mmCIF file of N, CA and C in Angstrom:
data_model
loop_
_atom_site.group_PDB
_atom_site.id
_atom_site.type_symbol
_atom_site.label_atom_id
_atom_site.label_comp_id
_atom_site.label_asym_id
_atom_site.label_seq_id
_atom_site.Cartn_x
_atom_site.Cartn_y
_atom_site.Cartn_z
ATOM 1 N N MET O 1 81.630 88.072 119.017
ATOM 2 C CA MET O 1 81.519 87.845 117.585
ATOM 3 C C MET O 1 82.493 88.889 116.891
ATOM 4 N N LYS O 2 83.396 88.070 116.237
ATOM 5 C CA LYS O 2 84.681 88.931 115.463
ATOM 6 C C LYS O 2 84.281 89.664 114.373
ATOM 7 N N PRO O 3 84.274 91.015 114.458
ATOM 8 C CA PRO O 3 83.556 91.666 112.987
ATOM 9 C C PRO O 3 83.974 91.078 111.694
ATOM 10 N N PRO O 4 83.597 90.970 110.582
ATOM 11 C CA PRO O 4 84.230 90.501 109.511
ATOM 12 C C PRO O 4 85.571 90.990 108.713
ATOM 13 N N LEU O 5 86.431 90.321 107.916
ATOM 14 C CA LEU O 5 87.526 90.794 107.751
ATOM 15 C C LEU O 5 87.819 92.084 107.054
ATOM 16 N N TRP O 6 86.752 92.219 106.538
ATOM 17 C CA TRP O 6 86.501 93.399 105.803
ATOM 18 C C TRP O 6 86.255 94.977 106.476
ATOM 19 N N MET O 7 85.572 94.400 107.871
ATOM 20 C CA MET O 7 85.326 95.602 108.622
ATOM 21 C C MET O 7 87.025 96.178 109.449
ATOM 22 N N ARG O 8 87.014 95.139 109.720
ATOM 23 C CA ARG O 8 88.594 95.892 109.949
ATOM 24 C C ARG O 8 89.617 95.613 109.631
ATOM 25 N N ALA O 9 89.665 95.865 108.247
ATOM 26 C CA ALA O 9 90.503 95.794 107.472
ATOM 27 C C ALA O 9 89.882 97.487 106.965
ATOM 28 N N ALA O 10 89.018 97.825 106.725
ATOM 29 C CA ALA O 10 88.226 99.329 106.446
ATOM 30 C C ALA O 10 88.507 100.086 107.969
ATOM 31 N N ALA O 11 88.379 99.683 109.069
ATOM 32 C CA ALA O 11 88.884 100.433 110.466
ATOM 33 C C ALA O 11 90.364 101.056 109.955
ATOM 34 N N LEU O 12 91.410 100.378 109.134
ATOM 35 C CA LEU O 12 92.543 100.642 108.980
ATOM 36 C C LEU O 12 93.139 101.984 108.063
ATOM 37 N N LEU O 13 91.943 102.487 107.389
ATOM 38 C CA LEU O 13 92.102 103.139 105.637
ATOM 39 C C LEU O 13 91.911 104.318 106.547
ATOM 40 N N PRO O 14 92.332 105.565 105.662
ATOM 41 C CA PRO O 14 92.449 106.698 106.123
ATOM 42 C C PRO O 14 91.029 107.153 105.056
ATOM 43 N N GLU O 15 90.270 108.052 105.969
ATOM 44 C CA GLU O 15 89.041 108.472 105.420
ATOM 45 C C GLU O 15 89.080 110.039 104.092
ATOM 46 N N THR O 16 90.296 110.735 104.464
ATOM 47 C CA THR O 16 90.400 111.566 103.374
ATOM 48 C C THR O 16 90.756 111.384 101.958
ATOM 49 N N PRO O 17 91.322 110.136 101.808
ATOM 50 C CA PRO O 17 90.852 109.877 99.916
ATOM 51 C C PRO O 17 89.537 110.067 99.355
ATOM 52 N N PRO O 18 88.926 109.059 99.986
ATOM 53 C CA PRO O 18 87.575 108.738 100.095
ATOM 54 C C PRO O 18 86.270 110.309 100.217
ATOM 55 N N SER O 19 86.989 110.910 100.708
ATOM 56 C CA SER O 19 85.851 112.282 100.873
ATOM 57 C C SER O 19 86.162 113.054 99.883
ATOM 58 N N HIS O 20 87.755 113.311 99.353
ATOM 59 C CA HIS O 20 88.397 113.851 98.496
ATOM 60 C C HIS O 20 87.765 113.465 96.951
ATOM 61 N N ALA O 21 87.606 112.034 96.961
ATOM 62 C CA ALA O 21 86.969 111.236 95.509
ATOM 63 C C ALA O 21 85.409 111.288 96.012
ATOM 64 N N ALA O 22 84.685 111.266 96.801
ATOM 65 C CA ALA O 22 82.985 111.618 97.162
ATOM 66 C C ALA O 22 82.702 113.344 96.388
ATOM 67 N N ALA O 23 83.783 113.732 96.979
ATOM 68 C CA ALA O 23 83.406 115.778 97.168
ATOM 69 C C ALA O 23 83.621 115.754 95.239
ATOM 70 N N LEU O 24 84.440 115.477 94.589
ATOM 71 C CA LEU O 24 85.090 115.389 93.116
ATOM 72 C C LEU O 24 83.733 114.410 91.802
ATOM 73 N N ALA O 25 83.031 113.237 92.661
ATOM 74 C CA ALA O 25 82.019 113.015 91.792
ATOM 75 C C ALA O 25 80.740 113.963 92.600
ATOM 76 N N LEU O 26 80.220 113.961 93.261
ATOM 77 C CA LEU O 26 79.407 114.979 93.244
ATOM 78 C C LEU O 26 79.704 116.173 92.518
ATOM 79 N N ASN O 27 80.840 117.024 92.652
ATOM 80 C CA ASN O 27 81.123 118.123 91.634
ATOM 81 C C ASN O 27 80.575 117.408 90.249
ATOM 82 N N LEU O 28 81.348 116.519 90.007
ATOM 83 C CA LEU O 28 80.711 116.118 88.231
ATOM 84 C C LEU O 28 79.348 115.617 88.499
ATOM 85 N N LEU O 29 78.556 115.649 89.361
ATOM 86 C CA LEU O 29 77.212 114.914 88.819
ATOM 87 C C LEU O 29 76.036 116.188 89.481
ATOM 88 N N ARG O 30 76.933 116.894 89.993
ATOM 89 C CA ARG O 30 76.092 117.985 90.984
ATOM 90 C C ARG O 30 75.118 118.807 89.788
ATOM 91 N N HIS O 31 74.987 118.804 88.884
ATOM 92 C CA HIS O 31 74.201 119.668 87.890
ATOM 93 C C HIS O 31 73.109 118.718 86.897
ATOM 94 N N ARG O 32 73.769 117.732 87.120
ATOM 95 C CA ARG O 32 73.175 116.806 86.591
ATOM 96 C C ARG O 32 71.720 116.003 87.603
ATOM 97 N N LEU O 33 72.219 115.655 88.911
ATOM 98 C CA LEU O 33 71.385 115.441 89.927
ATOM 99 C C LEU O 33 70.368 116.603 90.229
ATOM 100 N N TRP O 34 70.734 117.800 90.444
ATOM 101 C CA TRP O 34 70.207 118.979 91.236
ATOM 102 C C TRP O 34 70.727 120.296 90.300
ATOM 103 N N PRO O 35 70.219 120.278 89.469
ATOM 104 C CA PRO O 35 70.130 121.449 88.288
ATOM 105 C C PRO O 35 69.859 122.744 88.618
ATOM 106 N N HIS O 36 68.767 122.627 89.640
ATOM 107 C CA HIS O 36 68.752 123.863 89.843
ATOM 108 C C HIS O 36 68.208 123.946 91.458
ATOM 109 N N GLU O 37 69.518 123.296 92.297
ATOM 110 C CA GLU O 37 69.843 123.430 93.428
ATOM 111 C C GLU O 37 71.146 124.544 93.561
ATOM 112 N N PRO O 38 71.130 125.439 94.395
ATOM 113 C CA PRO O 38 72.394 126.711 94.962
ATOM 114 C C PRO O 38 72.967 125.694 95.566
ATOM 115 N N PHE O 39 72.654 125.159 96.964
ATOM 116 C CA PHE O 39 73.251 124.778 97.986
ATOM 117 C C PHE O 39 73.771 125.678 98.623
ATOM 118 N N ASP O 40 73.086 126.596 98.736
ATOM 119 C CA ASP O 40 73.296 127.831 99.998
ATOM 120 C C ASP O 40 73.112 127.614 101.297
ATOM 121 N N TRP O 41 72.269 126.629 101.578
ATOM 122 C CA TRP O 41 72.036 126.203 102.877
ATOM 123 C C TRP O 41 73.282 125.649 103.481
ATOM 124 N N LEU O 42 73.979 124.669 102.593
ATOM 125 C CA LEU O 42 74.671 123.676 103.333
ATOM 126 C C LEU O 42 76.245 125.000 102.904
ATOM 127 N N ALA O 43 76.522 125.555 102.415
ATOM 128 C CA ALA O 43 77.766 126.797 102.272
ATOM 129 C C ALA O 43 78.422 126.805 104.190
ATOM 130 N N GLY O 44 79.405 126.348 104.151
ATOM 131 C CA GLY O 44 79.980 126.316 105.400
ATOM 132 C C GLY O 44 79.398 124.997 106.349
ATOM 133 N N ARG O 45 78.654 124.295 105.850
ATOM 134 C CA ARG O 45 78.368 123.165 106.494
ATOM 135 C C ARG O 45 79.155 121.911 106.189
ATOM 136 N N THR O 46 79.099 121.069 107.205
ATOM 137 C CA THR O 46 79.819 119.568 107.050
ATOM 138 C C THR O 46 78.950 118.606 107.555
ATOM 139 N N LEU O 47 78.463 118.083 106.182
ATOM 140 C CA LEU O 47 78.017 116.209 106.322
ATOM 141 C C LEU O 47 79.328 115.351 106.191
ATOM 142 N N ARG O 48 78.391 114.324 107.135
ATOM 143 C CA ARG O 48 79.131 113.101 107.137
ATOM 144 C C ARG O 48 78.601 111.828 106.657
ATOM 145 N N PHE O 49 78.530 110.664 105.992
ATOM 146 C CA PHE O 49 77.537 110.144 105.559
ATOM 147 C C PHE O 49 78.685 108.988 105.849
ATOM 148 N N GLU O 50 78.637 108.310 106.837
ATOM 149 C CA GLU O 50 79.540 107.148 107.727
ATOM 150 C C GLU O 50 78.383 105.746 107.216
ATOM 151 N N VAL O 51 79.432 104.655 106.970
ATOM 152 C CA VAL O 51 78.880 103.347 107.163
ATOM 153 C C VAL O 51 78.930 102.732 107.970
ATOM 154 N N ALA O 52 77.489 102.217 108.918
ATOM 155 C CA ALA O 52 77.345 101.703 110.302
ATOM 156 C C ALA O 52 78.273 100.488 109.958
ATOM 157 N N GLY O 53 78.978 100.009 111.306
ATOM 158 C CA GLY O 53 80.015 98.368 111.158
ATOM 159 C C GLY O 53 81.079 98.940 111.582
ATOM 160 N N PRO O 54 81.571 99.714 110.434
ATOM 161 C CA PRO O 54 82.793 99.653 110.501
ATOM 162 C C PRO O 54 83.143 101.010 110.584
ATOM 163 N N ASP O 55 82.108 101.888 111.479
ATOM 164 C CA ASP O 55 81.811 103.396 111.314
ATOM 165 C C ASP O 55 82.943 104.295 110.734
ATOM 166 N N ARG O 56 82.889 104.113 109.159
ATOM 167 C CA ARG O 56 84.229 104.917 108.318
ATOM 168 C C ARG O 56 82.847 105.434 107.267
ATOM 169 N N GLY O 57 83.654 106.317 106.856
ATOM 170 C CA GLY O 57 82.750 107.228 106.169
ATOM 171 C C GLY O 57 83.298 108.226 105.355
ATOM 172 N N VAL O 58 82.667 109.050 104.791
ATOM 173 C CA VAL O 58 83.130 110.414 103.848
ATOM 174 C C VAL O 58 82.471 111.500 104.381
ATOM 175 N N THR O 59 83.385 112.888 105.024
ATOM 176 C CA THR O 59 82.999 114.004 105.674
ATOM 177 C C THR O 59 82.700 114.990 104.514
ATOM 178 N N LEU O 60 82.556 115.671 104.389
ATOM 179 C CA LEU O 60 81.678 116.775 102.934
ATOM 180 C C LEU O 60 81.483 117.949 103.432
ATOM 181 N N GLY O 61 81.587 118.828 102.992
ATOM 182 C CA GLY O 61 81.460 120.420 102.987
ATOM 183 C C GLY O 61 81.176 120.855 101.871
ATOM 184 N N PHE O 62 80.487 122.613 101.946
ATOM 185 C CA PHE O 62 80.403 123.109 100.258
ATOM 186 C C PHE O 62 80.882 124.540 101.215
ATOM 187 N N ASP O 63 81.332 124.849 100.037
ATOM 188 C CA ASP O 63 82.406 126.633 100.140
ATOM 189 C C ASP O 63 81.699 126.899 99.376
ATOM 190 N N GLY O 64 80.229 127.037 99.175
ATOM 191 C CA GLY O 64 79.648 127.820 98.221
ATOM 192 C C GLY O 64 79.732 128.160 96.704
ATOM 193 N N LYS O 65 80.576 127.254 96.173
ATOM 194 C CA LYS O 65 80.631 126.795 94.707
ATOM 195 C C LYS O 65 80.827 125.364 94.588
ATOM 196 N N ARG O 66 81.792 124.320 95.124
ATOM 197 C CA ARG O 66 81.655 123.035 95.100
ATOM 198 C C ARG O 66 81.824 122.738 96.010
ATOM 199 N N PHE O 67 81.595 121.034 96.482
ATOM 200 C CA PHE O 67 81.799 120.183 97.517
ATOM 201 C C PHE O 67 83.159 119.906 97.535
ATOM 202 N N ILE O 68 83.703 119.748 98.917
ATOM 203 C CA ILE O 68 84.530 119.828 99.313
ATOM 204 C C ILE O 68 84.579 118.517 100.578
ATOM 205 N N ALA O 69 86.344 117.853 100.659
ATOM 206 C CA ALA O 69 86.587 117.144 101.565
ATOM 207 C C ALA O 69 86.271 117.583 103.077
ATOM 208 N N GLY O 70 85.795 117.597 103.711
ATOM 209 C CA GLY O 70 85.675 118.133 105.277
ATOM 210 C C GLY O 70 86.503 117.888 106.358
ATOM 211 N N GLN O 71 87.087 118.818 106.827
ATOM 212 C CA GLN O 71 87.956 118.840 107.366
ATOM 213 C C GLN O 71 87.552 118.815 109.425
ATOM 214 N N THR O 72 86.484 119.213 109.166
ATOM 215 C CA THR O 72 85.949 119.443 110.200
ATOM 216 C C THR O 72 84.946 118.884 111.092
ATOM 217 N N PRO O 73 84.787 118.751 112.702
ATOM 218 C CA PRO O 73 83.724 117.780 112.599
ATOM 219 C C PRO O 73 82.495 117.946 111.998
ATOM 220 N N ALA O 74 81.367 116.939 111.942
ATOM 221 C CA ALA O 74 80.517 117.205 110.821
ATOM 222 C C ALA O 74 79.185 117.512 111.873
ATOM 223 N N ASP O 75 78.558 118.944 110.968
ATOM 224 C CA ASP O 75 77.231 119.258 112.184
ATOM 225 C C ASP O 75 76.297 118.101 111.835
ATOM 226 N N CYS O 76 75.977 117.341 110.908
ATOM 227 C CA CYS O 76 75.170 116.596 110.931
ATOM 228 C C CYS O 76 75.782 114.887 109.988
ATOM 229 N N ARG O 77 75.358 114.344 110.897
ATOM 230 C CA ARG O 77 75.523 112.723 110.533
ATOM 231 C C ARG O 77 74.231 112.131 109.367
ATOM 232 N N PHE O 78 74.729 111.135 108.764
ATOM 233 C CA PHE O 78 73.972 110.003 107.834
ATOM 234 C C PHE O 78 74.795 108.509 108.645
ATOM 235 N N ILE O 79 73.791 108.019 108.794
ATOM 236 C CA ILE O 79 74.666 106.900 109.372
ATOM 237 C C ILE O 79 73.506 105.235 108.759
ATOM 238 N N ALA O 80 74.304 104.618 107.496
ATOM 239 C CA ALA O 80 72.916 103.473 107.056
ATOM 240 C C ALA O 80 74.665 102.355 106.764
ATOM 241 N N SER O 81 73.754 101.124 106.387
ATOM 242 C CA SER O 81 74.678 100.426 105.432
ATOM 243 C C SER O 81 75.442 100.603 103.889
ATOM 244 N N LEU O 82 76.289 99.758 104.049
ATOM 245 C CA LEU O 82 76.855 100.319 102.608
ATOM 246 C C LEU O 82 75.692 99.906 101.638
ATOM 247 N N ALA O 83 74.782 98.722 102.148
ATOM 248 C CA ALA O 83 74.095 98.302 101.145
ATOM 249 C C ALA O 83 72.935 99.414 100.806
ATOM 250 N N ASP O 84 72.033 99.877 102.231
ATOM 251 C CA ASP O 84 71.393 101.211 101.664
ATOM 252 C C ASP O 84 71.948 102.148 101.215
ATOM 253 N N TYR O 85 73.106 102.387 101.393
ATOM 254 C CA TYR O 85 73.533 103.783 100.417
ATOM 255 C C TYR O 85 73.687 103.256 99.094
ATOM 256 N N LEU O 86 73.825 102.128 98.340
ATOM 257 C CA LEU O 86 73.073 101.822 97.764
ATOM 258 C C LEU O 86 72.015 101.609 96.803
ATOM 259 N N HIS O 87 71.397 101.400 97.790
ATOM 260 C CA HIS O 87 69.811 101.122 97.769
ATOM 261 C C HIS O 87 69.104 102.769 96.995
ATOM 262 N N LEU O 88 69.839 103.644 98.186
ATOM 263 C CA LEU O 88 69.448 104.950 97.757
ATOM 264 C C LEU O 88 70.291 105.682 96.588
ATOM 265 N N ALA O 89 70.852 104.820 96.309
ATOM 266 C CA ALA O 89 71.640 105.888 94.747
ATOM 267 C C ALA O 89 71.007 104.907 93.720
ATOM 268 N N CYS O 90 70.580 103.823 93.745
ATOM 269 C CA CYS O 90 69.785 103.348 92.807
ATOM 270 C C CYS O 90 68.864 103.223 92.834
ATOM 271 N N GLY O 91 67.803 104.182 93.790
ATOM 272 C CA GLY O 91 66.449 104.284 93.700
ATOM 273 C C GLY O 91 65.562 103.166 94.104
ATOM 274 N N ASP O 92 66.315 102.557 94.757
ATOM 275 C CA ASP O 92 65.389 101.281 94.837
ATOM 276 C C ASP O 92 64.867 100.836 96.240
ATOM 277 N N GLU O 93 65.461 102.187 96.965
ATOM 278 C CA GLU O 93 64.674 102.914 98.142
ATOM 279 C C GLU O 93 64.660 103.907 98.516
ATOM 280 N N ASP O 94 63.991 104.737 99.329
ATOM 281 C CA ASP O 94 63.452 106.206 99.316
ATOM 282 C C ASP O 94 64.405 106.542 100.570
ATOM 283 N N PRO O 95 64.795 107.834 101.358
ATOM 284 C CA PRO O 95 65.607 108.179 102.324
ATOM 285 C C PRO O 95 64.431 108.029 103.654
ATOM 286 N N ASP O 96 62.966 108.348 103.048
ATOM 287 C CA ASP O 96 61.807 107.915 103.969
ATOM 288 C C ASP O 96 61.676 107.289 104.430
ATOM 289 N N THR O 97 61.459 105.731 103.426
ATOM 290 C CA THR O 97 61.457 104.266 104.293
ATOM 291 C C THR O 97 62.873 103.660 104.878
ATOM 292 N N LEU O 98 63.771 104.257 104.555
ATOM 293 C CA LEU O 98 65.177 103.601 105.650
ATOM 294 C C LEU O 98 65.253 104.249 106.624
ATOM 295 N N PHE O 99 64.548 105.683 106.741
ATOM 296 C CA PHE O 99 64.714 106.842 108.027
ATOM 297 C C PHE O 99 63.517 105.888 109.019
ATOM 298 N N PHE O 100 62.407 105.557 108.577
ATOM 299 C CA PHE O 100 61.106 105.187 109.561
ATOM 300 C C PHE O 100 61.474 103.454 109.969
ATOM 301 N N GLN O 101 62.084 102.851 109.122
ATOM 302 C CA GLN O 101 62.849 101.348 109.523
ATOM 303 C C GLN O 101 63.706 101.712 110.192
ATOM 304 N N ARG O 102 64.091 102.788 110.566
ATOM 305 C CA ARG O 102 65.637 103.088 111.571
ATOM 306 C C ARG O 102 66.796 102.434 110.915
ATOM 307 N N ARG O 103 67.140 102.204 109.355
ATOM 308 C CA ARG O 103 68.093 101.765 108.676
ATOM 309 C C ARG O 103 69.283 102.790 108.263
ATOM 310 N N LEU O 104 68.500 104.234 108.393
ATOM 311 C CA LEU O 104 69.076 105.590 108.082
ATOM 312 C C LEU O 104 68.675 106.452 109.170
ATOM 313 N N ARG O 105 70.037 106.429 109.948
ATOM 314 C CA ARG O 105 70.094 107.347 111.302
ATOM 315 C C ARG O 105 70.456 108.694 110.548
ATOM 316 N N ILE O 106 69.684 109.937 111.303
ATOM 317 C CA ILE O 106 70.504 111.010 111.088
ATOM 318 C C ILE O 106 70.534 111.942 112.629
ATOM 319 N N GLU O 107 72.055 111.840 113.067
ATOM 320 C CA GLU O 107 72.239 112.834 114.156
ATOM 321 C C GLU O 107 72.769 114.604 113.673
ATOM 322 N N GLY O 108 72.827 115.080 115.275
ATOM 323 C CA GLY O 108 73.213 116.076 114.402
ATOM 324 C C GLY O 108 72.333 117.234 114.635
ATOM 325 N N ASP O 109 73.090 118.082 113.741
ATOM 326 C CA ASP O 109 72.095 119.279 113.161
ATOM 327 C C ASP O 109 70.618 118.461 112.582
ATOM 328 N N VAL O 110 68.983 118.457 113.145
ATOM 329 C CA VAL O 110 68.473 118.101 112.060
ATOM 330 C C VAL O 110 67.937 118.432 111.786
ATOM 331 N N GLU O 111 67.594 119.741 111.412
ATOM 332 C CA GLU O 111 66.758 120.784 110.743
ATOM 333 C C GLU O 111 67.561 120.418 109.136
ATOM 334 N N LEU O 112 69.216 120.345 109.411
ATOM 335 C CA LEU O 112 70.023 120.113 108.046
ATOM 336 C C LEU O 112 69.870 118.883 107.775
ATOM 337 N N GLY O 113 69.708 117.695 108.314
ATOM 338 C CA GLY O 113 69.764 116.435 107.971
ATOM 339 C C GLY O 113 68.480 116.215 107.307
ATOM 340 N N LEU O 114 66.998 116.589 108.093
ATOM 341 C CA LEU O 114 66.189 116.705 107.108
ATOM 342 C C LEU O 114 65.935 117.275 105.778
ATOM 343 N N ARG O 115 66.625 118.640 105.620
ATOM 344 C CA ARG O 115 66.685 118.857 104.671
ATOM 345 C C ARG O 115 67.708 118.638 103.356
ATOM 346 N N LEU O 116 68.878 117.912 103.919
ATOM 347 C CA LEU O 116 69.393 116.842 103.073
ATOM 348 C C LEU O 116 68.342 115.345 102.690
ATOM 349 N N LYS O 117 68.084 114.917 103.623
ATOM 350 C CA LYS O 117 66.743 113.788 103.502
ATOM 351 C C LYS O 117 65.767 114.216 102.250
ATOM 352 N N ASN O 118 65.539 115.287 102.429
ATOM 353 C CA ASN O 118 64.549 115.812 101.573
ATOM 354 C C ASN O 118 64.833 115.668 100.236
ATOM 355 N N LEU O 119 65.847 116.452 100.302
ATOM 356 C CA LEU O 119 67.061 116.866 98.999
ATOM 357 C C LEU O 119 67.193 115.293 98.032
ATOM 358 N N LEU O 120 67.162 114.354 99.182
ATOM 359 C CA LEU O 120 67.460 112.699 98.379
ATOM 360 C C LEU O 120 66.354 112.472 97.975
ATOM 361 N N ASP O 121 65.268 112.640 98.745
ATOM 362 C CA ASP O 121 64.578 112.171 98.608
ATOM 363 C C ASP O 121 63.465 112.830 97.028
ATOM 364 N N ALA O 122 63.767 113.642 96.562
ATOM 365 C CA ALA O 122 63.525 114.679 95.299
ATOM 366 C C ALA O 122 64.172 114.267 94.087
ATOM 367 N N THR O 123 65.382 113.596 94.242
ATOM 368 C CA THR O 123 66.668 113.605 93.426
ATOM 369 C C THR O 123 65.687 112.628 92.247
ATOM 370 N N ASP O 124 65.936 112.761 91.262
ATOM 371 C CA ASP O 124 65.610 111.855 90.188
ATOM 372 C C ASP O 124 67.120 110.843 90.159
ATOM 373 N N TRP O 125 67.351 109.733 90.300
ATOM 374 C CA TRP O 125 68.395 109.169 90.824
ATOM 375 C C TRP O 125 68.540 108.218 89.380
ATOM 376 N N GLN O 126 67.643 107.606 88.261
ATOM 377 C CA GLN O 126 67.956 107.389 86.776
ATOM 378 C C GLN O 126 69.275 108.023 86.535
ATOM 379 N N VAL O 127 69.481 109.095 86.451
ATOM 380 C CA VAL O 127 70.766 109.451 85.757
ATOM 381 C C VAL O 127 72.067 108.659 86.406
ATOM 382 N N LEU O 128 71.953 108.154 87.428
ATOM 383 C CA LEU O 128 73.255 107.147 87.744
ATOM 384 C C LEU O 128 72.881 105.738 87.335
ATOM 385 N N ARG O 129 71.690 105.276 87.207
ATOM 386 C CA ARG O 129 71.429 104.062 86.957
ATOM 387 C C ARG O 129 72.136 103.474 86.078
ATOM 388 N N PRO O 130 72.470 103.778 84.849
ATOM 389 C CA PRO O 130 73.253 103.342 84.100
ATOM 390 C C PRO O 130 74.767 102.596 84.638
ATOM 391 N N GLY O 131 75.595 103.252 85.479
ATOM 392 C CA GLY O 131 76.670 103.166 85.909
ATOM 393 C C GLY O 131 76.359 102.204 87.507
ATOM 394 N N LEU O 132 75.581 102.240 88.205
ATOM 395 C CA LEU O 132 75.270 100.816 89.090
ATOM 396 C C LEU O 132 74.369 100.029 88.847
ATOM 397 N N GLN O 133 74.622 100.021 87.764
ATOM 398 C CA GLN O 133 73.682 98.615 87.300
ATOM 399 C C GLN O 133 74.590 97.488 87.832
ATOM 400 N N PRO O 134 75.962 97.229 87.850
ATOM 401 C CA PRO O 134 76.583 96.246 87.811
ATOM 402 C C PRO O 134 76.764 95.848 89.795
ATOM 403 N N TYR O 135 75.808 96.802 90.264
ATOM 404 C CA TYR O 135 76.182 96.757 91.849
ATOM 405 C C TYR O 135 74.815 96.107 91.713
ATOM 406 N N ARG O 136 73.796 96.512 91.432
ATOM 407 C CA ARG O 136 72.416 95.581 91.619
ATOM 408 C C ARG O 136 72.588 94.643 90.981
ATOM 409 N N SER O 137 73.367 93.676 90.033
ATOM 410 C CA SER O 137 73.211 92.718 89.516
ATOM 411 C C SER O 137 73.422 91.192 90.872
ATOM 412 N N ARG O 138 74.312 92.421 91.799
ATOM 413 C CA ARG O 138 74.955 91.577 92.887
ATOM 414 C C ARG O 138 74.515 91.283 93.960
ATOM 415 N N GLN O 139 72.995 91.979 93.998
ATOM 416 C CA GLN O 139 72.395 91.521 95.140
ATOM 417 C C GLN O 139 71.559 90.744 95.308
#
């Protein structure tokens, strides 16, 4: 079966602009979502959040002060559907549930991945609810 048109189109798009946008968004939201997290464990490491299906995503790093678009292969990859990433961001699903239901895969440096998964699980996503409300009503 042929992949849907949106997946074929996504495979043609460059990943650098979305990675820069994701880094910018995380830098803007960082102190609201994780006010006491220094992210020193992430300095010099690279993460990839990949959308299953079109195998597209964003690659991010942390330079010790801020998130940056990643340029190197990822130390750790998170792989989930776009819908499941939105469920995480809306707080409708937690990372443990998605992980144990095999809807969220972690590949590469497992220790780094579990640290990030635990951080995501402890995050108060209520901060993002007003901005994500339009997406929740479409499901």
